[in-house]
CSV table of C-alpha atoms and ligand atoms in Angstrom, one decimal:
chain,number,residue,atom,x,y,z
A,1015,UNK,CA,-40.6,-8.2,1.9
A,1016,UNK,CA,-41.1,-4.4,2.2
A,1017,UNK,CA,-38.8,-2.0,0.3
A,1018,UNK,CA,-37.2,1.0,2.0
A,1019,UNK,CA,-35.3,4.0,0.6
A,1020,UNK,CA,-32.1,5.3,1.9
A,1021,UNK,CA,-29.3,7.5,0.6
A,1022,UNK,CA,-25.8,6.2,0.0
A,1023,UNK,CA,-23.1,8.7,-1.1
A,1024,UNK,CA,-25.8,11.1,-2.2
A,1025,UNK,CA,-27.6,8.5,-4.3
A,1026,UNK,CA,-31.2,7.4,-3.6
A,1027,UNK,CA,-31.1,3.7,-3.1
A,1028,UNK,CA,-33.9,1.1,-2.7
A,1029,UNK,CA,-33.3,-1.9,-0.4
A,1030,UNK,CA,-35.3,-4.6,1.3
A,1031,UNK,CA,-35.3,-4.2,5.1
A,1032,UNK,CA,-33.4,-7.4,5.7
A,1033,UNK,CA,-30.4,-6.1,3.8
A,1034,UNK,CA,-27.2,-4.9,5.3
A,1035,UNK,CA,-25.7,-1.5,4.3
A,1036,UNK,CA,-23.0,-3.4,2.4
A,1037,UNK,CA,-25.6,-5.4,0.4
A,1038,UNK,CA,-27.6,-2.3,-0.4
A,1039,UNK,CA,-24.5,-0.4,-1.5
A,1040,UNK,CA,-23.3,-3.3,-3.7
A,1041,UNK,CA,-26.8,-3.7,-5.3
A,1042,UNK,CA,-26.6,0.1,-6.2
A,1043,UNK,CA,-23.1,-0.4,-7.7
A,1044,UNK,CA,-21.3,1.4,-4.8
A,1045,UNK,CA,-18.1,-0.2,-3.7
A,1046,UNK,CA,-17.1,-0.6,0.0
A,1047,UNK,CA,-13.9,-2.5,0.8
A,1048,UNK,CA,-14.2,-5.7,2.7
A,1049,UNK,CA,-11.7,-8.3,4.1
A,1050,UNK,CA,-13.7,-10.7,6.2
A,1051,UNK,CA,-16.9,-10.8,4.1
A,1052,UNK,CA,-17.9,-13.5,1.7
A,1053,UNK,CA,-21.2,-14.0,-0.1
A,1054,UNK,CA,-21.6,-17.6,1.0
A,1055,UNK,CA,-20.8,-16.9,4.6
A,1056,UNK,CA,-22.7,-15.4,7.6
A,1057,UNK,CA,-21.5,-11.9,8.2
A,1058,UNK,CA,-18.8,-11.8,10.8
A,1059,UNK,CA,-17.8,-8.2,11.4
A,1060,UNK,CA,-14.2,-8.9,12.3
A,1061,UNK,CA,-12.0,-6.7,10.2
A,1062,UNK,CA,-14.0,-3.4,10.3
A,1063,UNK,CA,-12.5,-2.2,7.0
A,1064,UNK,CA,-16.1,-1.8,5.7
A,1065,UNK,CA,-16.7,1.0,8.2
A,1066,UNK,CA,-19.0,3.7,6.9
A,1067,UNK,CA,-20.7,6.8,8.4
A,1068,UNK,CA,-24.4,6.1,8.9
A,1069,UNK,CA,-26.8,8.8,10.0
A,1070,UNK,CA,-30.2,7.9,11.5
A,1071,UNK,CA,-32.3,10.4,13.4
A,1072,UNK,CA,-29.7,13.1,12.7
A,1073,UNK,CA,-26.9,11.2,14.5
A,1074,UNK,CA,-24.0,10.1,12.4
A,1075,UNK,CA,-21.9,7.2,13.7
A,1076,UNK,CA,-19.3,4.8,12.4
A,1077,UNK,CA,-20.7,1.3,11.7
A,1078,UNK,CA,-19.5,-1.9,10.0
A,1079,UNK,CA,-21.5,-2.0,6.7
A,1080,UNK,CA,-21.4,-5.8,6.4
A,1081,UNK,CA,-23.4,-6.3,9.6
A,1082,UNK,CA,-25.3,-3.1,10.0
A,1083,UNK,CA,-28.9,-3.3,8.7
A,1084,UNK,CA,-30.4,-0.7,6.4
A,1085,UNK,CA,-33.0,1.6,7.9
A,1086,UNK,CA,-35.6,3.9,6.3
A,1087,UNK,CA,-34.2,7.3,5.4
A,1088,UNK,CA,-30.7,6.4,6.6
A,1089,UNK,CA,-27.9,8.6,5.1
A,1090,UNK,CA,-24.7,6.7,4.5
A,1091,UNK,CA,-21.3,8.0,3.5
A,1092,UNK,CA,-18.9,5.4,2.3
A,1093,UNK,CA,-16.0,7.9,2.2
A,1094,UNK,CA,-15.4,10.8,4.6
A,1095,UNK,CA,-12.5,12.1,6.6
A,1096,UNK,CA,-13.5,9.9,9.6
A,1097,UNK,CA,-14.1,6.8,7.5
A,1098,UNK,CA,-10.8,7.1,5.7
A,1099,UNK,CA,-8.9,7.8,8.9
A,1100,UNK,CA,-10.4,4.7,10.5
A,1101,UNK,CA,-9.6,2.5,7.5
A,1102,UNK,CA,-6.1,3.9,7.4
A,1103,UNK,CA,-5.4,3.0,11.1
A,1104,UNK,CA,-7.0,-0.4,10.7
A,1105,UNK,CA,-4.7,-1.1,7.7
A,1106,UNK,CA,-1.6,0.1,9.5
A,1107,UNK,CA,-2.4,-2.3,12.4
A,1108,UNK,CA,-3.1,-5.2,10.0
A,1109,UNK,CA,0.1,-4.5,8.0
A,1110,UNK,CA,2.0,-4.9,11.2
A,1111,UNK,CA,0.8,-8.5,11.2
A,1112,UNK,CA,0.9,-9.2,7.5
A,1113,UNK,CA,3.3,-6.8,5.9
A,1114,UNK,CA,3.6,-8.8,2.7
A,1115,UNK,CA,-0.1,-9.1,2.0
A,1116,UNK,CA,-0.8,-7.7,-1.5
A,1117,UNK,CA,-4.4,-7.1,-0.7
A,1118,UNK,CA,-3.6,-5.0,2.3
A,1119,UNK,CA,-0.8,-3.1,0.4
A,1120,UNK,CA,-3.2,-2.2,-2.3
A,1121,UNK,CA,-5.7,-0.8,0.2
A,1122,UNK,CA,-2.9,1.0,2.0
A,1123,UNK,CA,-2.1,2.9,-1.2
A,1124,UNK,CA,-5.7,3.9,-1.6
A,1125,UNK,CA,-6.0,5.1,2.0
A,1126,UNK,CA,-2.5,6.5,2.5
A,1127,UNK,CA,-1.7,4.0,5.2
A,1128,UNK,CA,1.9,3.8,6.4
A,1129,UNK,CA,2.8,0.1,6.5
A,1130,UNK,CA,5.7,0.8,9.0
A,1131,UNK,CA,3.7,2.9,11.5
A,1132,UNK,CA,3.4,0.1,14.0
A,1133,UNK,CA,6.1,-2.3,15.1
A,1134,UNK,CA,6.0,-5.5,13.2
A,1135,UNK,CA,4.4,-8.5,14.9
A,1136,UNK,CA,4.3,-10.7,11.9
A,1137,UNK,CA,1.8,-13.5,12.6
A,1138,UNK,CA,0.8,-13.2,8.9
A,1139,UNK,CA,-2.9,-13.8,9.9
A,1140,UNK,CA,-5.3,-10.9,10.3
A,1141,UNK,CA,-7.9,-13.2,11.9
A,1142,UNK,CA,-10.5,-12.5,9.3
A,1143,UNK,CA,-11.8,-16.0,9.8
A,1144,UNK,CA,-12.7,-16.6,6.2
A,1145,UNK,CA,-10.8,-19.9,6.0
A,1146,UNK,CA,-12.3,-21.2,9.3
A,1147,UNK,CA,-15.8,-20.2,8.5
A,1148,UNK,CA,-15.7,-21.4,4.9
A,1149,UNK,CA,-14.6,-24.8,6.0
A,1150,UNK,CA,-17.3,-25.0,8.7
A,1151,UNK,CA,-20.2,-23.3,6.9
A,1152,UNK,CA,-19.7,-24.3,3.3
A,1153,UNK,CA,-17.7,-27.5,3.4
A,1154,UNK,CA,-19.0,-28.6,6.8
A,1155,UNK,CA,-15.6,-30.1,7.6
A,1156,UNK,CA,-14.1,-28.0,10.4
A,1157,UNK,CA,-10.6,-28.9,9.3
A,1158,UNK,CA,-9.2,-25.8,10.8
A,1159,UNK,CA,-9.9,-23.4,13.7
A,1160,UNK,CA,-8.6,-20.6,15.8
A,1161,UNK,CA,-6.2,-21.5,18.6
A,1162,UNK,CA,-4.9,-19.4,21.5
A,1163,UNK,CA,-6.2,-16.0,22.7
A,1164,UNK,CA,-5.3,-12.4,22.4
A,1165,UNK,CA,-2.1,-11.5,20.6
A,1166,UNK,CA,-1.3,-15.2,20.2
A,1167,UNK,CA,-4.5,-16.1,18.5
A,1168,UNK,CA,-3.9,-17.9,15.1
A,1169,UNK,CA,-5.4,-20.5,12.9
A,1170,UNK,CA,-4.4,-24.1,12.9
A,1171,UNK,CA,-5.4,-27.2,10.9
A,1172,UNK,CA,-6.6,-30.2,12.7
A,1173,UNK,CA,-4.2,-32.8,11.4
A,1174,UNK,CA,-6.5,-35.8,11.5
A,1175,UNK,CA,-9.2,-34.0,9.5
A,1176,UNK,CA,-6.8,-32.1,7.3
A,1177,UNK,CA,-5.1,-35.3,6.2
A,1178,UNK,CA,-8.4,-36.7,5.1
A,1179,UNK,CA,-10.2,-33.7,3.7
A,1180,UNK,CA,-7.9,-30.9,2.6
A,1181,UNK,CA,-5.7,-32.4,-0.1
A,1182,UNK,CA,-8.4,-32.5,-2.7
A,1183,UNK,CA,-10.2,-29.3,-1.6
A,1184,UNK,CA,-8.0,-26.3,-0.7
A,1185,UNK,CA,-10.9,-24.1,-1.6
A,1186,UNK,CA,-10.1,-21.8,1.4
A,1187,UNK,CA,-6.6,-20.9,0.0
A,1188,UNK,CA,-7.7,-18.2,-2.5
A,1189,UNK,CA,-9.9,-16.6,0.2
A,1190,UNK,CA,-7.0,-15.7,2.5
A,1191,UNK,CA,-5.9,-12.0,2.2
A,1192,UNK,CA,-2.4,-12.9,3.5
A,1193,UNK,CA,-0.1,-15.9,3.1
A,1194,UNK,CA,-0.9,-17.3,6.6
A,1195,UNK,CA,-3.3,-20.0,5.5
A,1196,UNK,CA,-1.0,-21.7,3.0
A,1197,UNK,CA,1.9,-21.5,5.4
A,1198,UNK,CA,-0.2,-23.2,8.2
A,1199,UNK,CA,-1.3,-25.9,5.8
A,1200,UNK,CA,2.2,-26.6,4.5
A,1201,UNK,CA,3.4,-26.9,8.0
A,1202,UNK,CA,0.6,-29.2,9.0
A,1203,UNK,CA,1.2,-31.3,6.0
A,1204,UNK,CA,4.9,-31.6,6.5
A,1205,UNK,CA,4.6,-32.5,10.2
A,1206,UNK,CA,1.4,-34.5,10.4
A,1207,UNK,CA,0.6,-36.3,7.1
A,1208,UNK,CA,3.7,-36.7,4.9
A,1209,UNK,CA,2.2,-40.1,3.8
A,1210,UNK,CA,-0.9,-38.3,2.3
A,1211,UNK,CA,1.4,-36.2,0.1
A,1212,UNK,CA,3.1,-39.2,-1.3
A,1213,UNK,CA,-0.2,-41.0,-1.9
A,1214,UNK,CA,-1.5,-38.0,-3.9
A,1215,UNK,CA,1.6,-37.1,-5.9
B,1517,SF4,S1,-5.3,-17.6,7.7
B,1517,SF4,FE1,-5.9,-16.0,6.2
B,1517,SF4,S2,-8.1,-16.5,5.7
B,1517,SF4,FE2,-7.6,-17.6,7.7
B,1517,SF4,S3,-8.1,-16.2,9.3
B,1517,SF4,FE3,-6.0,-15.8,8.9
B,1517,SF4,S4,-6.0,-14.1,7.3
B,1517,SF4,FE4,-8.1,-15.0,7.4
B,1518,FES,S1,-15.9,-6.7,5.9
B,1518,FES,FE1,-17.2,-5.8,7.5
B,1518,FES,S2,-16.1,-6.2,9.3
B,1518,FES,FE2,-14.9,-7.2,7.8
């Protein structure tokens, strides 16, 4: 695999050409915030919080670092006025959905995001897809998925599968950047498989 050189935050960085900007930055010890990225999962590009400025052929543009491939001589800025402004607005939008998320609140402090800028539409889920993809890609169980569209889109457990598979697993719980996942599970459990709870307790 051939190696290429690029610059990230003024630092010369070597990367293999199959790497994303996020992977190259991390390998060089440069942090970029992520919400929908996980080392065991395919890149998804949903949250956009990993946005960076990438300049190729003299043209800077905003790209999602977790899906954008490195290129020879690319110049990347992980922080700039544009990057910070974009992250700030993204956080303000996400906080309207999940105002209690500690992970979002921590990032909001760093980027000066106002958690009350947008009217609250608390669905608690920011649709990062970590839980759904982890269950499908790593556990191969498909015990939960997205339902509905647009503003109503949310995650839901499939009761028949969840009753069989989730009780002893719950590996997706710590991945969730909000409290939506646990809430959906508790609801499914209470409504659909109370017998399973008794059996396991
Ligand atoms: S429930 Fe949590 S982990 Fe699942 S998609 Fe929503 S925010 Fe992401
Ligand atoms: S971490 Fe890159 S889009 Fe979510």
